[in-house]
Tab-separated table of C-alpha atoms in Angstrom:
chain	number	residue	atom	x	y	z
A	4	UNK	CA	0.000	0.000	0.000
A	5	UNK	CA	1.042	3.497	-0.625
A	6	UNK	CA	1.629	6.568	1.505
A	7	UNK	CA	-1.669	7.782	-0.443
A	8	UNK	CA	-3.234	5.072	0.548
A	9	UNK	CA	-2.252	4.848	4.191
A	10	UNK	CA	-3.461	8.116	4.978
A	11	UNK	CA	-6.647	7.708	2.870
A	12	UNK	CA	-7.289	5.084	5.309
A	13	UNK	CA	-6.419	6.761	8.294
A	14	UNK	CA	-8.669	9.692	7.216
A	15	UNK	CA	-11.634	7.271	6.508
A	16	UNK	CA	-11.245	5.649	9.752
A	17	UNK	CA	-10.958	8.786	11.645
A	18	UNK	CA	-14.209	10.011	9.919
A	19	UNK	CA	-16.214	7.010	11.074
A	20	UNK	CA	-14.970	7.899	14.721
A	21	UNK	CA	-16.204	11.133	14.183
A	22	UNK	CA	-19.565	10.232	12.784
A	23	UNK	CA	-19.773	7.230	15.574
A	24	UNK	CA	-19.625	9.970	17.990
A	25	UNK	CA	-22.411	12.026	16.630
A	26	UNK	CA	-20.381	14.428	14.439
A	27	UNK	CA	-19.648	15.167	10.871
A	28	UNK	CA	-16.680	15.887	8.640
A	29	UNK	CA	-17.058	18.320	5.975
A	30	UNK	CA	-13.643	18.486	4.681
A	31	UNK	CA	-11.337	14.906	4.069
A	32	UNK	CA	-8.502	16.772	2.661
A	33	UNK	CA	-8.498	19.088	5.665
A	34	UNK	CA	-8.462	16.513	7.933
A	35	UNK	CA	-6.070	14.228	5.871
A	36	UNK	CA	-3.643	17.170	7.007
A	37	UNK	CA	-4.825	17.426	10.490
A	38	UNK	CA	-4.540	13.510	10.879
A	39	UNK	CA	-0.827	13.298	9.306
A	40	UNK	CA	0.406	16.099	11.271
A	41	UNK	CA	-0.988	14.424	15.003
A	42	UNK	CA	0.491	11.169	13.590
A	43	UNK	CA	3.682	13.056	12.945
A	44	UNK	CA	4.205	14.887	16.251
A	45	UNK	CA	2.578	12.071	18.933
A	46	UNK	CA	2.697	14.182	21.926
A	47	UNK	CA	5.474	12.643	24.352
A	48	UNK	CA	5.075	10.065	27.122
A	49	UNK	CA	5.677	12.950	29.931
A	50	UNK	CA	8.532	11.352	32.086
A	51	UNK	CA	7.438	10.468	35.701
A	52	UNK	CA	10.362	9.689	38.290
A	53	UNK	CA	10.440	7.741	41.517
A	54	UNK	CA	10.163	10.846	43.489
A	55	UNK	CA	7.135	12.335	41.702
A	56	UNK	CA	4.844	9.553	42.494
A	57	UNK	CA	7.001	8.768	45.703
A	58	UNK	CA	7.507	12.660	47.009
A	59	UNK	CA	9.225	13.745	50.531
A	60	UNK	CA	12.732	12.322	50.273
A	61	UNK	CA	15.349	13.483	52.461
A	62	UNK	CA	18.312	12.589	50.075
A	63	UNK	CA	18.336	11.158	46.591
A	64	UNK	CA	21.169	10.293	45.043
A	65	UNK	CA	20.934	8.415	41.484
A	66	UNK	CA	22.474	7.420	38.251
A	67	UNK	CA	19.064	7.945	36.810
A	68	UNK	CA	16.667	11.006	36.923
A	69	UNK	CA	14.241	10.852	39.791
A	70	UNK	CA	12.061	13.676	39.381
A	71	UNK	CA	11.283	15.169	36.461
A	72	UNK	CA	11.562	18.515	37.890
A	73	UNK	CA	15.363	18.327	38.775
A	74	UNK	CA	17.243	19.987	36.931
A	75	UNK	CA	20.223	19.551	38.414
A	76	UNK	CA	23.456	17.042	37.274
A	77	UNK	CA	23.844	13.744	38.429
A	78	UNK	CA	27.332	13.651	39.457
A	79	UNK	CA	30.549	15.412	39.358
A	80	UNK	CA	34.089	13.453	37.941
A	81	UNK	CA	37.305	14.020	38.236
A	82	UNK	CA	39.557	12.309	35.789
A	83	UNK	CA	42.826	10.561	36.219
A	84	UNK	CA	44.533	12.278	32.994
A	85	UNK	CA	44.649	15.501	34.803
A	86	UNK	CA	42.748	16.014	37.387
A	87	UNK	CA	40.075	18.140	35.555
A	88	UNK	CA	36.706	18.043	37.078
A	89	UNK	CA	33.401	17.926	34.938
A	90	UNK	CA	29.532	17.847	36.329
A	91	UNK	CA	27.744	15.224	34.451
A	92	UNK	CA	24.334	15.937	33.863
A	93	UNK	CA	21.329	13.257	32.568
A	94	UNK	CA	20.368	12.561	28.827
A	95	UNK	CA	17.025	10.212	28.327
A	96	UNK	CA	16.853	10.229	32.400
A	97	UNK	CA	19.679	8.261	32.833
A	98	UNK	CA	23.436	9.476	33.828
A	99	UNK	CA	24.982	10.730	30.512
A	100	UNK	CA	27.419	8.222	29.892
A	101	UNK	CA	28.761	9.901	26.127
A	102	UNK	CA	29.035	13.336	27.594
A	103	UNK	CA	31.073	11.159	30.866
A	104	UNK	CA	33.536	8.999	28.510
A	105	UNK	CA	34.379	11.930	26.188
A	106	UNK	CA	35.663	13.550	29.222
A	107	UNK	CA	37.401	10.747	30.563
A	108	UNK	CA	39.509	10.786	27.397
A	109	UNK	CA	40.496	6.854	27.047
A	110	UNK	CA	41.548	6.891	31.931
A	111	UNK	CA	39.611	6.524	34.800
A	112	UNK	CA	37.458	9.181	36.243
A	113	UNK	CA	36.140	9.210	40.016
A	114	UNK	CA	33.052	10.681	41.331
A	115	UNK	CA	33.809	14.124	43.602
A	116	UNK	CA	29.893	14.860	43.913
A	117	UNK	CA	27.081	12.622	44.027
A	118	UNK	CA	24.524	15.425	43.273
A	119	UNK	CA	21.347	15.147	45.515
A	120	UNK	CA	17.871	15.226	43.593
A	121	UNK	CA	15.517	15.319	46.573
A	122	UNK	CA	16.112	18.959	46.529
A	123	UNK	CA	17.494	19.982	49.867
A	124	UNK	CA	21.094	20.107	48.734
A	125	UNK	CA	22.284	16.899	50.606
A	126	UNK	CA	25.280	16.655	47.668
A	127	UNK	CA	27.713	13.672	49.042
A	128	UNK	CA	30.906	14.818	48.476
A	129	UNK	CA	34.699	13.130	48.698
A	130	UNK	CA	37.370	15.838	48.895
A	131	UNK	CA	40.281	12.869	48.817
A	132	UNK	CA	41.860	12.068	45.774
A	133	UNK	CA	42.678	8.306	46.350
A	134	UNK	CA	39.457	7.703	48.380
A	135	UNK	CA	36.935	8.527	45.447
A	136	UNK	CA	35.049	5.770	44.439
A	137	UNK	CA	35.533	5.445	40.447
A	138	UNK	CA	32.370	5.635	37.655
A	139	UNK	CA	35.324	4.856	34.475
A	140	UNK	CA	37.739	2.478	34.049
A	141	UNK	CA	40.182	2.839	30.697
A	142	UNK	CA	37.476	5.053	29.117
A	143	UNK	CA	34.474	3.451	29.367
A	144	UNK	CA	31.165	3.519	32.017
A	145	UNK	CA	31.730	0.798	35.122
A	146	UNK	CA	28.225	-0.818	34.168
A	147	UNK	CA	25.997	-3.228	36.669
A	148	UNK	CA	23.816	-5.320	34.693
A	149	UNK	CA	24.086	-2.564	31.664
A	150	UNK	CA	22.982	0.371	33.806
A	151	UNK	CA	25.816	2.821	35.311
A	152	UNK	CA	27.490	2.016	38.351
A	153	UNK	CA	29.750	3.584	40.880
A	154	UNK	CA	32.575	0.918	41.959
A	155	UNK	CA	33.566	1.483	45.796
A	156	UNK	CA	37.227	-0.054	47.075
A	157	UNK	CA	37.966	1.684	50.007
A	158	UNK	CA	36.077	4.614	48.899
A	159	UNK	CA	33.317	6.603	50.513
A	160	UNK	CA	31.399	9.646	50.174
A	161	UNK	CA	30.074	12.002	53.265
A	162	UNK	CA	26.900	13.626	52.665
A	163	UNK	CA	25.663	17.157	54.265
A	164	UNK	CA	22.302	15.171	55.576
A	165	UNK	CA	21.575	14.834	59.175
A	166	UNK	CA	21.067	11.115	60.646
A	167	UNK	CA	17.530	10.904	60.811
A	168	UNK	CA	15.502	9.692	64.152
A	169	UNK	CA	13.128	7.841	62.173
A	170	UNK	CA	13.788	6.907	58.296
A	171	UNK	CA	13.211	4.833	55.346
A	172	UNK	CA	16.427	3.634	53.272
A	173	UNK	CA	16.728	2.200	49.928
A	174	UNK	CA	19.491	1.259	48.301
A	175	UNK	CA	21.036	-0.811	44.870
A	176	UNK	CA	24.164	-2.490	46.148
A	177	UNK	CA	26.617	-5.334	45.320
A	178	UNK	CA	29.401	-6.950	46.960
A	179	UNK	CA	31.656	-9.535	46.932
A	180	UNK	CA	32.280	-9.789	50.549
A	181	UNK	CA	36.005	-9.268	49.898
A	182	UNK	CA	36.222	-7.326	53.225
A	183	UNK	CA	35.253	-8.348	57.009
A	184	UNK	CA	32.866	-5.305	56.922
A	185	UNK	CA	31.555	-3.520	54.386
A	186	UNK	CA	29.946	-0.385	55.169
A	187	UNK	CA	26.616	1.113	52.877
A	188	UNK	CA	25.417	3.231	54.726
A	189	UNK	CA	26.901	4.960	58.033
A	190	UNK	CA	27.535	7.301	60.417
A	191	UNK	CA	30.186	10.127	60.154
A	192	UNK	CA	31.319	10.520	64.064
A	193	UNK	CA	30.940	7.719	65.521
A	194	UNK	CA	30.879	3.626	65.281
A	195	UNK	CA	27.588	3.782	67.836
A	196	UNK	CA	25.414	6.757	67.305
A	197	UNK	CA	22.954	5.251	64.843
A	198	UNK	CA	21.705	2.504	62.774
A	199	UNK	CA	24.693	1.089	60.683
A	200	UNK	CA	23.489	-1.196	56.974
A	201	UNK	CA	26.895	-2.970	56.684
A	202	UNK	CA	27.796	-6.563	54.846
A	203	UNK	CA	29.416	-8.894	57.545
A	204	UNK	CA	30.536	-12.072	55.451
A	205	UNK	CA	27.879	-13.260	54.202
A	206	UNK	CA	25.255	-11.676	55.005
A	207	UNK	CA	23.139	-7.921	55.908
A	208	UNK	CA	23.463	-6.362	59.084
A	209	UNK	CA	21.469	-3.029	60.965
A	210	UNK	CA	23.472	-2.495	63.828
A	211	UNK	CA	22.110	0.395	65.963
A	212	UNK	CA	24.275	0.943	69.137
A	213	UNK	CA	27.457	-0.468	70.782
A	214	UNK	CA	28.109	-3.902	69.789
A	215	UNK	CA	24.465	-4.940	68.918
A	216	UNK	CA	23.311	-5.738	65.667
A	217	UNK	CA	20.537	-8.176	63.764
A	218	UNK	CA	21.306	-9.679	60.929
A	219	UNK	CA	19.431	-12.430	58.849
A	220	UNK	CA	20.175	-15.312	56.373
A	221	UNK	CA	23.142	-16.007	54.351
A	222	UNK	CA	23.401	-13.783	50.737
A	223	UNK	CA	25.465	-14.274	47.448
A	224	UNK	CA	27.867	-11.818	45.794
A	225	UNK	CA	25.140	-10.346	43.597
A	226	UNK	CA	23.224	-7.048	43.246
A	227	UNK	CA	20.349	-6.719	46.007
A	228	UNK	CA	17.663	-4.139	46.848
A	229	UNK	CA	17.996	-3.629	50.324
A	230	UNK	CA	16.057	-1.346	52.524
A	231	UNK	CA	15.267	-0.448	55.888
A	232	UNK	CA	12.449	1.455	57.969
A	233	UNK	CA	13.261	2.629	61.524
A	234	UNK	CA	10.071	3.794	63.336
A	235	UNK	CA	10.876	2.805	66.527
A	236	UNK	CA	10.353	-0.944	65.066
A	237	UNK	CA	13.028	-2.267	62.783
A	238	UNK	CA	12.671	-3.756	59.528
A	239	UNK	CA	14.986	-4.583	56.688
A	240	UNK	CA	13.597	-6.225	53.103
A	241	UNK	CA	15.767	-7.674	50.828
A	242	UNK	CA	14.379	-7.917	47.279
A	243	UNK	CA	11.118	-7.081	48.731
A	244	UNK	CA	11.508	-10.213	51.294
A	245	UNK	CA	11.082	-9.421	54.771
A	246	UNK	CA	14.835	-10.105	56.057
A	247	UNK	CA	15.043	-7.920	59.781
A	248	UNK	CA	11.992	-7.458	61.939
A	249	UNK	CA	12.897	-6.813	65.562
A	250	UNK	CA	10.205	-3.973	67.716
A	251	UNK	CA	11.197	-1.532	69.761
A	252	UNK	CA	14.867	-1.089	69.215
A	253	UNK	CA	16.596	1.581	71.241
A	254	UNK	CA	18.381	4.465	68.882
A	255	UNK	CA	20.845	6.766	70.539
A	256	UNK	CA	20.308	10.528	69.402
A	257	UNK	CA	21.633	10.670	65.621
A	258	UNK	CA	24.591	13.316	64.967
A	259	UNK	CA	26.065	14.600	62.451
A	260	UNK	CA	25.783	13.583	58.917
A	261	UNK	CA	25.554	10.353	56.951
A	262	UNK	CA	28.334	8.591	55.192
A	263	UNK	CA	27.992	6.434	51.807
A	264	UNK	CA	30.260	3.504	51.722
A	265	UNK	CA	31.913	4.028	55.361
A	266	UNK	CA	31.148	4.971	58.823
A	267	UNK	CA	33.421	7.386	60.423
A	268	UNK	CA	35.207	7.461	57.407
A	269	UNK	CA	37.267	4.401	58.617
A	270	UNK	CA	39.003	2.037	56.240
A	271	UNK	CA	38.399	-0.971	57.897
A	272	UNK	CA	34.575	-0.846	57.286
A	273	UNK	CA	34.530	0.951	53.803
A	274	UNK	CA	32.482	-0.831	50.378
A	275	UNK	CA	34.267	-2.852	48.407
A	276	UNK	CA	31.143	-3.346	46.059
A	277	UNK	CA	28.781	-0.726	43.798
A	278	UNK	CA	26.115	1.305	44.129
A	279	UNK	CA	23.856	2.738	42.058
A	280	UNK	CA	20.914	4.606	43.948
A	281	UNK	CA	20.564	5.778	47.672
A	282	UNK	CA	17.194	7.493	48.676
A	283	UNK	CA	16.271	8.208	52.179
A	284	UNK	CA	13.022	9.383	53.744
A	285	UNK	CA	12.645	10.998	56.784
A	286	UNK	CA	9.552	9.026	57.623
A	287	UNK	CA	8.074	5.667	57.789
A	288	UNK	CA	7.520	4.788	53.838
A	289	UNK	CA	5.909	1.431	54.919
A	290	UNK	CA	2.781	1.959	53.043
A	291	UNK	CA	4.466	2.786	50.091
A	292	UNK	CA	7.563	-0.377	50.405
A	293	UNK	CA	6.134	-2.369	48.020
A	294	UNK	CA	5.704	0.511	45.204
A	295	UNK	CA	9.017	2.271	45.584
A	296	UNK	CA	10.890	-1.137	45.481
A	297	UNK	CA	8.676	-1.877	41.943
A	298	UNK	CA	10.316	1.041	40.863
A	299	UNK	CA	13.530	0.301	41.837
A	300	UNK	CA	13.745	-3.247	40.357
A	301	UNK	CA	11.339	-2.365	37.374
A	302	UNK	CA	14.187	-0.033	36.083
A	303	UNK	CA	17.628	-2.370	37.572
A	304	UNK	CA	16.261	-5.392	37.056
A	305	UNK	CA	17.476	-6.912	40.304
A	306	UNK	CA	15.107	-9.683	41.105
B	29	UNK	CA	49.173	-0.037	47.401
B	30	UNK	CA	53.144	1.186	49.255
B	31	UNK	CA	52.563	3.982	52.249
B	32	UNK	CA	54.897	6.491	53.513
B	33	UNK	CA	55.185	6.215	57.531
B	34	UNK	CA	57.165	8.477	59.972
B	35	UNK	CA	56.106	9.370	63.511
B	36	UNK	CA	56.080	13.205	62.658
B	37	UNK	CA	52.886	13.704	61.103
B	38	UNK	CA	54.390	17.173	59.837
B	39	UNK	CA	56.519	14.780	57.755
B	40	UNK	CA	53.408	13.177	55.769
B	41	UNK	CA	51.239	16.446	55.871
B	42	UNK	CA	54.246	17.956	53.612
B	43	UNK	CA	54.311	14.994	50.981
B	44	UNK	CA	50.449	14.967	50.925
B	45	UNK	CA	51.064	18.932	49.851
B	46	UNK	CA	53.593	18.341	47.906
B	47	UNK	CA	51.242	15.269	45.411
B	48	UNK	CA	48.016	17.723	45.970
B	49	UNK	CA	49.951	20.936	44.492
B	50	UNK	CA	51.783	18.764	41.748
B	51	UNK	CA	48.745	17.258	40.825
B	52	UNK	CA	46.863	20.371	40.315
B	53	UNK	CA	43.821	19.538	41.852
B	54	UNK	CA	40.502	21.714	41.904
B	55	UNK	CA	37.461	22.025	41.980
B	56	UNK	CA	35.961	19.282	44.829
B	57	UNK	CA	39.356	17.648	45.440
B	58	UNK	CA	41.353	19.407	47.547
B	59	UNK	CA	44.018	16.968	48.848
B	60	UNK	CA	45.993	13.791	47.700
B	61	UNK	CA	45.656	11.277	50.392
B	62	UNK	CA	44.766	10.999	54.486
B	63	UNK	CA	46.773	10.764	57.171
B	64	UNK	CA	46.690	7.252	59.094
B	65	UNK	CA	47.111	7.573	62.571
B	66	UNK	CA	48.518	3.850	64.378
B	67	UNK	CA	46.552	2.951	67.303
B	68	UNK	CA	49.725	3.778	69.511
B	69	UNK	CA	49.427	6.858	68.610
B	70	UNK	CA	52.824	7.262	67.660
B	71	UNK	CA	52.870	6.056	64.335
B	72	UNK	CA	51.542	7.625	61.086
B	73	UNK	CA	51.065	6.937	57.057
B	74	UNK	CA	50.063	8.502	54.107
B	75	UNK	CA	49.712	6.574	50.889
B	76	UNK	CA	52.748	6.651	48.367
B	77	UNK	CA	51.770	8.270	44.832
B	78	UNK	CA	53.632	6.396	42.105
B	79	UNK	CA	54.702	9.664	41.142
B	80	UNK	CA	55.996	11.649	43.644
B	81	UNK	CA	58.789	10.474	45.919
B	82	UNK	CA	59.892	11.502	49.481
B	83	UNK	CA	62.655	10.795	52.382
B	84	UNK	CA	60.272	8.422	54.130
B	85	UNK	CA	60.269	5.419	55.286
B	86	UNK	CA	58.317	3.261	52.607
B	87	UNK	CA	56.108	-0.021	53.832
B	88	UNK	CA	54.759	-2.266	50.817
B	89	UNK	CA	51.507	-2.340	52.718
B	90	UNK	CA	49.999	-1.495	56.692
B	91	UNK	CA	49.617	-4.370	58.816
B	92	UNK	CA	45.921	-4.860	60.277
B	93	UNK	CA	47.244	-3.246	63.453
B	94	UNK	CA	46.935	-0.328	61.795
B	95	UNK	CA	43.185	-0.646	61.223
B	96	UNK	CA	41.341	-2.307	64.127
B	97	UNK	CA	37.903	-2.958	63.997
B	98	UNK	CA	35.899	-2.272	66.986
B	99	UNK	CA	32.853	-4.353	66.075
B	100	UNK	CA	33.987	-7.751	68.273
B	101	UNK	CA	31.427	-10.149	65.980
């Protein structure tokens, strides 16, 4: 069939919708115009993000857009050819991975800023060269099953947002377990002033004062959706499986600020893993759990 | 990774100058490397950059004494 033809019968069949509906067409060659030019220019999908059906995060960081009204970048690199820094900003809501391996230039580049899209300027931050955790390797992306990923060894980033008293966590993570203790998620003062998510061969721990902790079964070196909801109860899902309940667990008075990959920026409890999206609430999410991890896993594939 | 130990920490704040100005940093990064502090208190390192060489005492890697972990389990 011929373009004549395919528009003749688009035309036709949009007349008998309009005379189905009551109406009447005077003019086929006007609307043969009208028809191509809708079928031309669709109007687009409007983007919707995590955060704009899930709204009131704390802190958001992401290697894909979470609202569609931030405007901000994604992350800021530094690369290993000389020391240049760069923000990289989002193309098609995901981290813009051209624009990031054209300014690599062939090394390695290292994330400085992890660019918070919640909107209250909680930007992580590493001001240390060699404790940076890297986003390119030899000039190209670090990816986690095809989707951008930010490699931690011994690397952490400190974030401007204050512990929380009650919260909801979420994060994409893998490790390998090549440490003893492997930090996500920590505090920047002190080993025992709030809830700590750490790895502890071979499995997930929440440990929330001195030398307490709860853990559950036995995990794999793979990628997991992990996340956590403090409300005076404790709680911790793994791939949307409950993994941690324990009530009423005691939380000292949360200073200071949270760390990514660390706590108290020590070494001997830093990631050796990636990461590819932190968001925290400052509330009790439990009614929404089950939606925000469908996001999560819809877009990472995880489980 | 090699470290640079000395018990003057003066001695390791220097080289960590001396990488961060020849490496030009800006922007976010503002320093090379920091300081490890020995649980003595007497000891302290600073990880070696392959390019930039000092009068310091060089260790091919820290011992776990240099790192304890306070979590007992």
């Amino acid at each position: 069939m011929g373009g004549g033809g395919i528009w003749a019968k688009y035309v036709n069949d949009f007349k008998a919708r309009v005379i189905a509906d009551g109406g009447t067409m005077e003019s086929p060659s006007c609307a043969k115009s009208d028809v191509k030019f809708l079928v031309q220019n669709p109007e687009p999908v409007a983007f919707t993000g995590l955060l704009n059906d899930y709204s009131g995060a704390a802190a958001a960081y992401s290697l894909r857009l979470l609202d569609n009204t931030y405007t901000g970048n994604a992350i800021k690199v530094r690369r290993a050819s000389d020391n240049a820094e760069q923000d990289i900003a989002f193309s098609n809501n995901e981290l813009d991975t051209a624009t990031l391996e054209t300014f690599a230039s062939g090394t390695d580049a290292f994330v400085t800023t992890w660019y918070d899209q919640s909107g209250n300027g909680n930007d992580a931050t590493q001001t240390t060269a060699v404790t940076q955790p890297k986003i390119v390797s030899s000039g190209s992306t670090i990816l986690e099953n095809g989707k951008a990923a930010i490699e931690f060894d011994v690397d952490w980033l400190t974030t401007s947002y204050p512990l929380p008293s009650v919260f909801s966590a979420f994060n994409v993570v893998k490790t390998d377990f090549a440490n003893s203790f492997e930090t996500i998620i920590g505090s920047e003062l002190t080993f025992n002033d709030w809830i700590w998510h750490l790895f502890r061969p071979s499995s997930f721990r929440l440990r929330p004062k001195d030398s307490a902790y709860y853990s559950g079964a036995t995990l794999n070196a793979q990628k997991y959706l992990i996340n956590s909801i403090y409300n005076g109860d404790l709680n911790a899902y793994i791939d949307g499986n409950s993994y941690i309940s324990q009530s009423s667990v005691a939380l000292p008075s949360p200073s200071g600020n949270l760390q990514i990959g660390t706590t108290q920026s020590n070494v001997s409890y830093s990631l050796n893993g990636i990461l590819q999206e932190i968001i925290f609430y400052n509330s009790d999410q439990s009614s929404n759990r089950t939606g925000i991890e469908t996001n999560i896993n819809d877009f990472y594939s995880i489980y | 990774m090699a470290y640079y130990t000395s018990t003057t920490k003066a001695d390791l704040e220097a080289y960590n100058t001396l990488v961060t100005t020849g490496e030009g940093y800006n922007g976010t990064t503002t320093n090379w490397a920091t300081i490890v502090e020995h649980p003595n208190g007497l000891d302290f390192a600073i990880l070696k950059h392959d390019s930039y060489t000092a009068e310091l005492t060089e260790e091919e890697t820290l011992g776990a004494e240099w790192f304890p972990q306070n979590e007992i389990e």
